[in-house]
PDB file of C-alpha atoms in Angstrom:
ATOM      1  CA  UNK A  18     -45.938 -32.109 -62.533  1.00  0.00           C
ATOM      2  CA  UNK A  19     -46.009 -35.203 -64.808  1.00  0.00           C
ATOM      3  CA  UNK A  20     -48.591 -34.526 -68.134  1.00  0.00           C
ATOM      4  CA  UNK A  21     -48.829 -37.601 -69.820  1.00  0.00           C
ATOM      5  CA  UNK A  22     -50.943 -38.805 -72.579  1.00  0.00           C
ATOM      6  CA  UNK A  23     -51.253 -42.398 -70.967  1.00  0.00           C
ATOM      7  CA  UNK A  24     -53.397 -43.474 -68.595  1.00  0.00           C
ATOM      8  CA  UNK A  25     -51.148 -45.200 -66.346  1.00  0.00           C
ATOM      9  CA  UNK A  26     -47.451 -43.684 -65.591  1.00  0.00           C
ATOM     10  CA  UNK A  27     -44.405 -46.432 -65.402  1.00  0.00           C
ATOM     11  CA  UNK A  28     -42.759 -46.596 -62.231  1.00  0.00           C
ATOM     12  CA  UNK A  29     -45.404 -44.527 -60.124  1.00  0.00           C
ATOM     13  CA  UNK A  30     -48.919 -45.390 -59.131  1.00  0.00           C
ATOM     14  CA  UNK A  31     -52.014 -43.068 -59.386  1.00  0.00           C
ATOM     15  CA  UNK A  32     -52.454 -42.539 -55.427  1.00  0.00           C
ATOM     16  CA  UNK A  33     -56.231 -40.417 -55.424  1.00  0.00           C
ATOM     17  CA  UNK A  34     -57.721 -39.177 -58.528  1.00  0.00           C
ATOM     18  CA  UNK A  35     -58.772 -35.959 -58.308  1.00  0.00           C
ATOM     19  CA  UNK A  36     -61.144 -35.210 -60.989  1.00  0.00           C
ATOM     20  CA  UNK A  37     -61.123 -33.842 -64.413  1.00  0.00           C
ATOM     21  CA  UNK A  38     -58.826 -30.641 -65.403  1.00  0.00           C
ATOM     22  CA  UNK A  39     -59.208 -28.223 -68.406  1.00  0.00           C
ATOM     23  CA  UNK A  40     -57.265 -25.210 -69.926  1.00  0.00           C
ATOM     24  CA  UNK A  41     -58.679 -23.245 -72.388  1.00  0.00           C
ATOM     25  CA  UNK A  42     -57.476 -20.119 -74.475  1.00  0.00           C
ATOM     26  CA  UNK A  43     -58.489 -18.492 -77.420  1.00  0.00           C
ATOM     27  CA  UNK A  44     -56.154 -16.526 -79.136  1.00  0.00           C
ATOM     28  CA  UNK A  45     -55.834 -14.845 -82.248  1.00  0.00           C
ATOM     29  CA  UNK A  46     -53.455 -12.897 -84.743  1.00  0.00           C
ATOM     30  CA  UNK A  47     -53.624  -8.892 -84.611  1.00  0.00           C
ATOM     31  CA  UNK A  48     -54.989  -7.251 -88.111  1.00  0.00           C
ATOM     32  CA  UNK A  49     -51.314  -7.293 -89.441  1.00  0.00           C
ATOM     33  CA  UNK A  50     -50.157 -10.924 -88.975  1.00  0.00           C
ATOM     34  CA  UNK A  51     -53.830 -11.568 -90.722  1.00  0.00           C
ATOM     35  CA  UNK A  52     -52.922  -9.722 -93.733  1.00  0.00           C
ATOM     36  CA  UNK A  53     -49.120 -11.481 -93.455  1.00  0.00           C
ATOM     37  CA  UNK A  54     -50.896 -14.612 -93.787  1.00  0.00           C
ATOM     38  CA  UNK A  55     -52.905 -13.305 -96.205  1.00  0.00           C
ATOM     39  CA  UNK A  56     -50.002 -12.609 -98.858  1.00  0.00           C
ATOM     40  CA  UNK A  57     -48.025 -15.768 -97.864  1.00  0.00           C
ATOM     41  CA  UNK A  58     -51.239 -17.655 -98.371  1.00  0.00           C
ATOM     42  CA  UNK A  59     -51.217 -16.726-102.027  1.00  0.00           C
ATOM     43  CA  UNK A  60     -47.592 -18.374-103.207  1.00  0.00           C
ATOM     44  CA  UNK A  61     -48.229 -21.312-100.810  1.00  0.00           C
ATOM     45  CA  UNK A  62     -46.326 -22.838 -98.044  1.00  0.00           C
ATOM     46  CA  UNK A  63     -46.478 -22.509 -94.320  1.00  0.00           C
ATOM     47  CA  UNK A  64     -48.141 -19.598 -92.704  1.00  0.00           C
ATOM     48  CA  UNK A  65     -45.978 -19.414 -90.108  1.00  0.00           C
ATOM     49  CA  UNK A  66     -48.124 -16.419 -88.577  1.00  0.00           C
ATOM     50  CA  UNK A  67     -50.380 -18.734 -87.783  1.00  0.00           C
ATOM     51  CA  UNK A  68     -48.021 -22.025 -86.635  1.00  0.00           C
ATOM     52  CA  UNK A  69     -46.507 -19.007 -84.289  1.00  0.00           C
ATOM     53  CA  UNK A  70     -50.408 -18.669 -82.973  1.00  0.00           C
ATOM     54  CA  UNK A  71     -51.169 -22.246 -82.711  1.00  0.00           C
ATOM     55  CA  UNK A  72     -47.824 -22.981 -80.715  1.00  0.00           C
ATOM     56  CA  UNK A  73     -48.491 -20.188 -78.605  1.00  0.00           C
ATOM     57  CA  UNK A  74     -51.571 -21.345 -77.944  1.00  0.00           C
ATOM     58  CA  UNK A  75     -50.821 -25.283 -77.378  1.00  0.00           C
ATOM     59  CA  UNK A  76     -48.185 -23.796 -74.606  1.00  0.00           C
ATOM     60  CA  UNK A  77     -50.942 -21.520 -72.777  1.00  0.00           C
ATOM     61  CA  UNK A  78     -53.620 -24.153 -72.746  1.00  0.00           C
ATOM     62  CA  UNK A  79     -51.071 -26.291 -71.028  1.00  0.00           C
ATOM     63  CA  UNK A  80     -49.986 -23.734 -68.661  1.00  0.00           C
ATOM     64  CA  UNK A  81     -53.394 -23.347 -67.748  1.00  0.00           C
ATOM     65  CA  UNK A  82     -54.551 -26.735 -67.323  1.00  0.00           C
ATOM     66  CA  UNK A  83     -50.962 -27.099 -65.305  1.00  0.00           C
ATOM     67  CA  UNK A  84     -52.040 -24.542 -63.194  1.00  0.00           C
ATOM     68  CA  UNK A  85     -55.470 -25.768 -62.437  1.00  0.00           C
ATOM     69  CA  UNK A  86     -54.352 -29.423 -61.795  1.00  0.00           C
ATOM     70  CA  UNK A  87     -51.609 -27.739 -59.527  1.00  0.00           C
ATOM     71  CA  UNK A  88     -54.417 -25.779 -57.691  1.00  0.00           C
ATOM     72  CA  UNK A  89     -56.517 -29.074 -57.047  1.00  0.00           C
ATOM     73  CA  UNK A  90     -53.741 -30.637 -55.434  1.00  0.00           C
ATOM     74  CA  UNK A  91     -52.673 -33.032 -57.710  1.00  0.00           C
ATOM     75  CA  UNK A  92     -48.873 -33.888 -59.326  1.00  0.00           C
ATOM     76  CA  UNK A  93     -49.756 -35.329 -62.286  1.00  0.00           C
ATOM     77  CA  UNK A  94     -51.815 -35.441 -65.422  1.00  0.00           C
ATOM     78  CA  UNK A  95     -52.860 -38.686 -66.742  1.00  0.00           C
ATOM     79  CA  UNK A  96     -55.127 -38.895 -70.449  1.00  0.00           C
ATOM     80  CA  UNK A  97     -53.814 -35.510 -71.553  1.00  0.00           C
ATOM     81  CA  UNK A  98     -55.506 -34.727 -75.187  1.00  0.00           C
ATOM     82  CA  UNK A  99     -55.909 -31.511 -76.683  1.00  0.00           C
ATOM     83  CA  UNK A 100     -59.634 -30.033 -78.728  1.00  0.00           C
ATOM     84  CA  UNK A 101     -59.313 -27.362 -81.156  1.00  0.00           C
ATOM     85  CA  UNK A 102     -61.914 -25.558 -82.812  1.00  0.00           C
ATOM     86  CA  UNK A 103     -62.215 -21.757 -84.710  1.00  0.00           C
ATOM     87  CA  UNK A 104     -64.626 -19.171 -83.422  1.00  0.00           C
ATOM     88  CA  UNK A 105     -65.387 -16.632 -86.113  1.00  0.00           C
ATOM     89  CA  UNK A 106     -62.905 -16.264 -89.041  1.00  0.00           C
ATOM     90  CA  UNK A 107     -59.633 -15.215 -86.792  1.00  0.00           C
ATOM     91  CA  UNK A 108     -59.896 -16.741 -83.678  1.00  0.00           C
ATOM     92  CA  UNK A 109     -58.884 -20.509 -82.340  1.00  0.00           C
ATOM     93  CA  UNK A 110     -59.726 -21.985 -79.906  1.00  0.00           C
ATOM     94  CA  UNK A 111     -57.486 -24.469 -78.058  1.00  0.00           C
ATOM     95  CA  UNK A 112     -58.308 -26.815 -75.055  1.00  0.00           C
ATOM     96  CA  UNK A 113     -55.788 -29.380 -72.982  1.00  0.00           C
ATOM     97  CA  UNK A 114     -57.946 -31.980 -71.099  1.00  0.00           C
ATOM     98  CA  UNK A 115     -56.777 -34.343 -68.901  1.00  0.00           C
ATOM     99  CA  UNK A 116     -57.498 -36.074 -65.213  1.00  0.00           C
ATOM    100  CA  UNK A 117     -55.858 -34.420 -62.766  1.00  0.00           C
ATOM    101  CA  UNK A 118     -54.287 -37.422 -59.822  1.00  0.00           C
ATOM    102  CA  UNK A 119     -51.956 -37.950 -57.036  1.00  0.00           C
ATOM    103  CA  UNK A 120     -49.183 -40.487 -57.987  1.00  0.00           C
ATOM    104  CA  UNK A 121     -46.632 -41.932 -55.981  1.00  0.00           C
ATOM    105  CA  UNK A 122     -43.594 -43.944 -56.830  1.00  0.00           C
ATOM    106  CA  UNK A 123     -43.690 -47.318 -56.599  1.00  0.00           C
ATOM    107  CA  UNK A 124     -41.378 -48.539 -53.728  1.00  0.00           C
ATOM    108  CA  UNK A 125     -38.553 -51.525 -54.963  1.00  0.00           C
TER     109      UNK A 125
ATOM    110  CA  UNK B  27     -38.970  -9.602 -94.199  1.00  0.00           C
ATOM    111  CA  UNK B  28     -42.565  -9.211 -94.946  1.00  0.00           C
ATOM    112  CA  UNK B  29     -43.471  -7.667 -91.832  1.00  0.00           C
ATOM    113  CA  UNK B  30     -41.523  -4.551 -93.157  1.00  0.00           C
ATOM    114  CA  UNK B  31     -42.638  -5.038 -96.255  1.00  0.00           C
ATOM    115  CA  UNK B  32     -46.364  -4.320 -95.395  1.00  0.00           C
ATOM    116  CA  UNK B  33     -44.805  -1.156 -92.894  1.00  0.00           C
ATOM    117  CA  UNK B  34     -43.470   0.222 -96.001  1.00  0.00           C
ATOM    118  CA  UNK B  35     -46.261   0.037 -97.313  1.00  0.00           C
ATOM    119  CA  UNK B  36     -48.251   1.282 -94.752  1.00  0.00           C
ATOM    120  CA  UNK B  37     -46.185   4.325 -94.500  1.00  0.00           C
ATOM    121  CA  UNK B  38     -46.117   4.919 -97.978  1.00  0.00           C
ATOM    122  CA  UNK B  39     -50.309   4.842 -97.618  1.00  0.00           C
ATOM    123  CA  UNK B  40     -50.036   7.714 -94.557  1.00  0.00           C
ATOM    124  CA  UNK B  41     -47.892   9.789 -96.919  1.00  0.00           C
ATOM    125  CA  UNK B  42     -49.805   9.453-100.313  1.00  0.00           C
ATOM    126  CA  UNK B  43     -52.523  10.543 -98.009  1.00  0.00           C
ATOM    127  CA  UNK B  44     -50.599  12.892 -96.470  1.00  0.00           C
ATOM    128  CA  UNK B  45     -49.438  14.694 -99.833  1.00  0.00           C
ATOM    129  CA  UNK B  46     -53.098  14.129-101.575  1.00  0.00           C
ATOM    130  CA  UNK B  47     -54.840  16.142 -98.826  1.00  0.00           C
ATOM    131  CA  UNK B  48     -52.326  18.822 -98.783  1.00  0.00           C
ATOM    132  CA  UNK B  49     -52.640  19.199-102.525  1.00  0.00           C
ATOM    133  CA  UNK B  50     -56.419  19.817-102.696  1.00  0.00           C
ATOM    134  CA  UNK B  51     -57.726  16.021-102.787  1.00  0.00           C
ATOM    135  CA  UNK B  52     -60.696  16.196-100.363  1.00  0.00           C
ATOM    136  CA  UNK B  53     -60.858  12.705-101.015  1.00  0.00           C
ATOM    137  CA  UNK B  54     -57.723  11.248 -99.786  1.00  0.00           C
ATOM    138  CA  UNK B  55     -58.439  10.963 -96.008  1.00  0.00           C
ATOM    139  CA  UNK B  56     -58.971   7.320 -96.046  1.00  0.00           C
ATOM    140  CA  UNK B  57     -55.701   6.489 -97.522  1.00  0.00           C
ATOM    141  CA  UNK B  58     -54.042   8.488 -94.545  1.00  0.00           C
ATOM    142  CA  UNK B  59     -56.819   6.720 -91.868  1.00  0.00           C
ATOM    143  CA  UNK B  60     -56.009   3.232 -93.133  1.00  0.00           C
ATOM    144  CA  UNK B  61     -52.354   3.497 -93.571  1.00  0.00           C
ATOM    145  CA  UNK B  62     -52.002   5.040 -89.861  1.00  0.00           C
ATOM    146  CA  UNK B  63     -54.383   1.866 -88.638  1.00  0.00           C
ATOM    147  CA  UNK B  64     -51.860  -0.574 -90.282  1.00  0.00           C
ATOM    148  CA  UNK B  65     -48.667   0.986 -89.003  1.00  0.00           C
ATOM    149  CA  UNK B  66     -50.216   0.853 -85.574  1.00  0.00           C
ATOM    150  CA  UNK B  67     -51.439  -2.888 -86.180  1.00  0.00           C
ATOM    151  CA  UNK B  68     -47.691  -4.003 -87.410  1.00  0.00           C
ATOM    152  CA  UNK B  69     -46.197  -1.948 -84.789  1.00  0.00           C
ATOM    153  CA  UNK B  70     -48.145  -2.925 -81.823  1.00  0.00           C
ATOM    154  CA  UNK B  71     -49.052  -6.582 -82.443  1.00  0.00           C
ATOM    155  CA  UNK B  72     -48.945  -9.162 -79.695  1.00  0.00           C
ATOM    156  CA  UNK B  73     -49.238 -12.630 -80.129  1.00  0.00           C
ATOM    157  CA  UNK B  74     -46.399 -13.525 -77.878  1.00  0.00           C
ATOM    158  CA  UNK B  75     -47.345 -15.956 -74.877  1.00  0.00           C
ATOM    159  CA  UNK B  76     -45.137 -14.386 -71.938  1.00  0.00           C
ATOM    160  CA  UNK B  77     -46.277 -14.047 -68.411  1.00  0.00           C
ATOM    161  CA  UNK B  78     -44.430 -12.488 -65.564  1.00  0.00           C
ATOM    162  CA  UNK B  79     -43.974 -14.845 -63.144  1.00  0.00           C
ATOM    163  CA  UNK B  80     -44.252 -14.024 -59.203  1.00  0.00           C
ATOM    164  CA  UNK B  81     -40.685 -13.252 -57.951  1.00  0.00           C
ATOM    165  CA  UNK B  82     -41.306 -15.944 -54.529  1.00  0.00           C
ATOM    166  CA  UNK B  83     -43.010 -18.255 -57.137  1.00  0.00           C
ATOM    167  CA  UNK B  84     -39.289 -20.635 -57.334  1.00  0.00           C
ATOM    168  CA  UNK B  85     -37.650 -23.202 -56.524  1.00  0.00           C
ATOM    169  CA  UNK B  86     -37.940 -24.755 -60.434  1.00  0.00           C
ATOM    170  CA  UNK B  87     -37.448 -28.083 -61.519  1.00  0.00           C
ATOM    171  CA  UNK B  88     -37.052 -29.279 -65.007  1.00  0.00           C
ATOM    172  CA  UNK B  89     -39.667 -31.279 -66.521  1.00  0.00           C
ATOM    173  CA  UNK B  90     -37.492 -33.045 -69.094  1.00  0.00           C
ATOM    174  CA  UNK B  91     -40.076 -31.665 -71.511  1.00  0.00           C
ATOM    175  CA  UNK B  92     -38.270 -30.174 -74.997  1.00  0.00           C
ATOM    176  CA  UNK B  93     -39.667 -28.837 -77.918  1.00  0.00           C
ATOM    177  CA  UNK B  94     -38.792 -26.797 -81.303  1.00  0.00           C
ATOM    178  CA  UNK B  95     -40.194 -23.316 -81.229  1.00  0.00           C
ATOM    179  CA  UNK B  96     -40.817 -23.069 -84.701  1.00  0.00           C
ATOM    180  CA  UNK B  97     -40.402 -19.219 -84.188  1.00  0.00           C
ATOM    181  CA  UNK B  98     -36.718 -19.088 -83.272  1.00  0.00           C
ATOM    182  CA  UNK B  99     -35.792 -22.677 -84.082  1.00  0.00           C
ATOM    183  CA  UNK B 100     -34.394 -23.428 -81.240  1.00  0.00           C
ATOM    184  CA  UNK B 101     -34.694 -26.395 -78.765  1.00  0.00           C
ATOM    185  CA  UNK B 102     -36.932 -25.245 -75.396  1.00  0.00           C
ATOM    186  CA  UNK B 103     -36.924 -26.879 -71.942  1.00  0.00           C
ATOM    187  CA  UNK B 104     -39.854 -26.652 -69.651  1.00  0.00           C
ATOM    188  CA  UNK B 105     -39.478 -25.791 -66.236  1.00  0.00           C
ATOM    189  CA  UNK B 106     -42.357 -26.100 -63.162  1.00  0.00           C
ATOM    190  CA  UNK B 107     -42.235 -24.095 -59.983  1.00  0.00           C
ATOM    191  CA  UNK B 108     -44.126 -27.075 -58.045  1.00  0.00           C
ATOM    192  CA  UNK B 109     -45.333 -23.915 -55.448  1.00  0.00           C
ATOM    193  CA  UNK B 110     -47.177 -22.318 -57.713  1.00  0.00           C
ATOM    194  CA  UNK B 111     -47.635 -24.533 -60.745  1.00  0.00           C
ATOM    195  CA  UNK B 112     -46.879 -22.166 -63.134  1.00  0.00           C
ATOM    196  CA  UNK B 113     -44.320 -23.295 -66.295  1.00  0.00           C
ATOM    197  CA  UNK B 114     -41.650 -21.878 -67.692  1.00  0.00           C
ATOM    198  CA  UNK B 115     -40.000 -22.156 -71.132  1.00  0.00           C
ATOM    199  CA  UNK B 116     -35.971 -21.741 -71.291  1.00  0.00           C
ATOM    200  CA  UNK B 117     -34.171 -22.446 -74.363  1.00  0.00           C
ATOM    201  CA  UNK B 118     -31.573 -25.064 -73.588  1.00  0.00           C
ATOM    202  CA  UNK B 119     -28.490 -23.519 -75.385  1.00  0.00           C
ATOM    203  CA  UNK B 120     -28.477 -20.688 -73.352  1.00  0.00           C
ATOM    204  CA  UNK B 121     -29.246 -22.111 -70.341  1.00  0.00           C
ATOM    205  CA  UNK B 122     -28.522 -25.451 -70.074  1.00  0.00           C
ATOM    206  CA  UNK B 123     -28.150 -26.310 -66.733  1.00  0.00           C
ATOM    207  CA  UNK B 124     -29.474 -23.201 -65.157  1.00  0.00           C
ATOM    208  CA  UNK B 125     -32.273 -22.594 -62.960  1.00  0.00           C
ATOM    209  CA  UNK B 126     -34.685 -20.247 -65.128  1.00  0.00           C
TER     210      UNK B 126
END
C-alpha cells in the first residue's frame, strides 16, 4: 500500500480511483500522564506525554485509513494530509485523509 | 523518573491517609481516596497504540516507511500485510531483515 502526499506517484499510474478514504481516532492521556504534563509544563520543554499521544495517534489514524483504503480495494493513497483538532481539554483528535486508487506500474 | 515520582507520592497520600484515620482524624478519608485513585491511574495507564494482529493475517511486506519513535528513540520500519491491510511497526535494529 503506497500513502503518498502527492497526487501523482512516479513510475506507476493511477489505474481507477476509488473514492475518498478517512481514519479518525481520538485519543487521550490517562489522569496520570495529565498531571506528568502538568509538572513538566511548569520548568518548560517538551511534554513528551503528550508527543508520545500525538505519535500514537498519527500511527492509528494511518492504520485506519490503511485499512479502509485496503477494504475498498484500492493499493494506494494519493493526497494524503492529516486534520487535527482538541475535543474538550484532554482529548485530540487526529484525522488522515486521502483518495483511495488503483495504480499500476508503468510498463518500459 | 517522574512517573515514580508522582507514585511516591501517591503512596505516600494512601498512607498519610492511612495513619490519619487510624489515629482519630475523621477527616482524612480523602487523602486515602485520592492517593488510591492516582496509584491506580499511574499504574494502569494506557496510551500505547498496539493491536493484536490476526495470526493468518501475513505474508508482510515492507513499506520502506521509517520513522523515530520519539518514545524509545529508535528507528521503526513499517510493514503491510496486503491481505488484510493492517500495518505493522518493527524497529529496524532488531529486526532488520526479518519478516515481523
Amino acid at each position: 500500500m503506497l500513502v503518498v502526499t502527492t497526487e501523482n506517484i512516479s513510475g506507476y499510474r493511477v489505474k481507477e480511483v476509488k473514492g475518498q478514504v478517512f481514519g479518525l481516532v481520538v485519543r487521550s492521556r490517562g489522569l496520570a500522564g495529565n498531571i506528568m504534563a502538568g509538572l513538566r509544563s511548569i520548568l518548560g520543554g517538551e511534554i513528551t506525554e503528550y508527543t508520545q499521544l500525538l505519535e500514537e495517534a498519527r500511527r492509528h489514524a494511518v492504520d485506519r485509513m490503511v485499512k479502509n483504503a485496503h477494504s475498498m480495494g484500492g493499493n494506494a493513497v494519493v493526497m494524503m494530509r492529516f486534520d487535527s483538532s482538541e475535543m474538550g481539554q484532554t482529548m485530540s483528535e487526529i484525522v488522515a485523509y486521502g483518495t483511495a486508487v488503483v495504480v499500476e506500474p508503468i510498463a518500459l | 523518573m517522574l512517573r515514580l515520582l508522582l507514585l511516591g507520592f501517591a503512596i505516600l497520600l494512601v498512607l498519610a491517609g492511612l495513619v490519619c484515620t487510624i489515629a482519630g482524624a475523621d477527616g482524612a478519608w480523602p487523602f486515602t481516596l485520592w492517593g488510591l485513585l492516582l496509584v491506580a491511574a499511574v499504574l494502569l495507564e494506557r496510551w500505547r497504540y498496539s493491536h493484536t494482529p490476526k495470526a493468518d493475517d501475513g505474508p508482510w511486506q515492507e513499506t520502506g516507511e521509517r520513522f523515530v519513535d520519539p518514545e524509545s528513540g529508535r528507528v521503526m520500519s513499517v510493514w503491510y500485510s496486503p491481505n488484510s491491510g493492517e500495518r505493522r511497526y518493527v524497529p529496524i535494529s532488531e529486526n532488520d531483515n526479518q519478516l515481523p
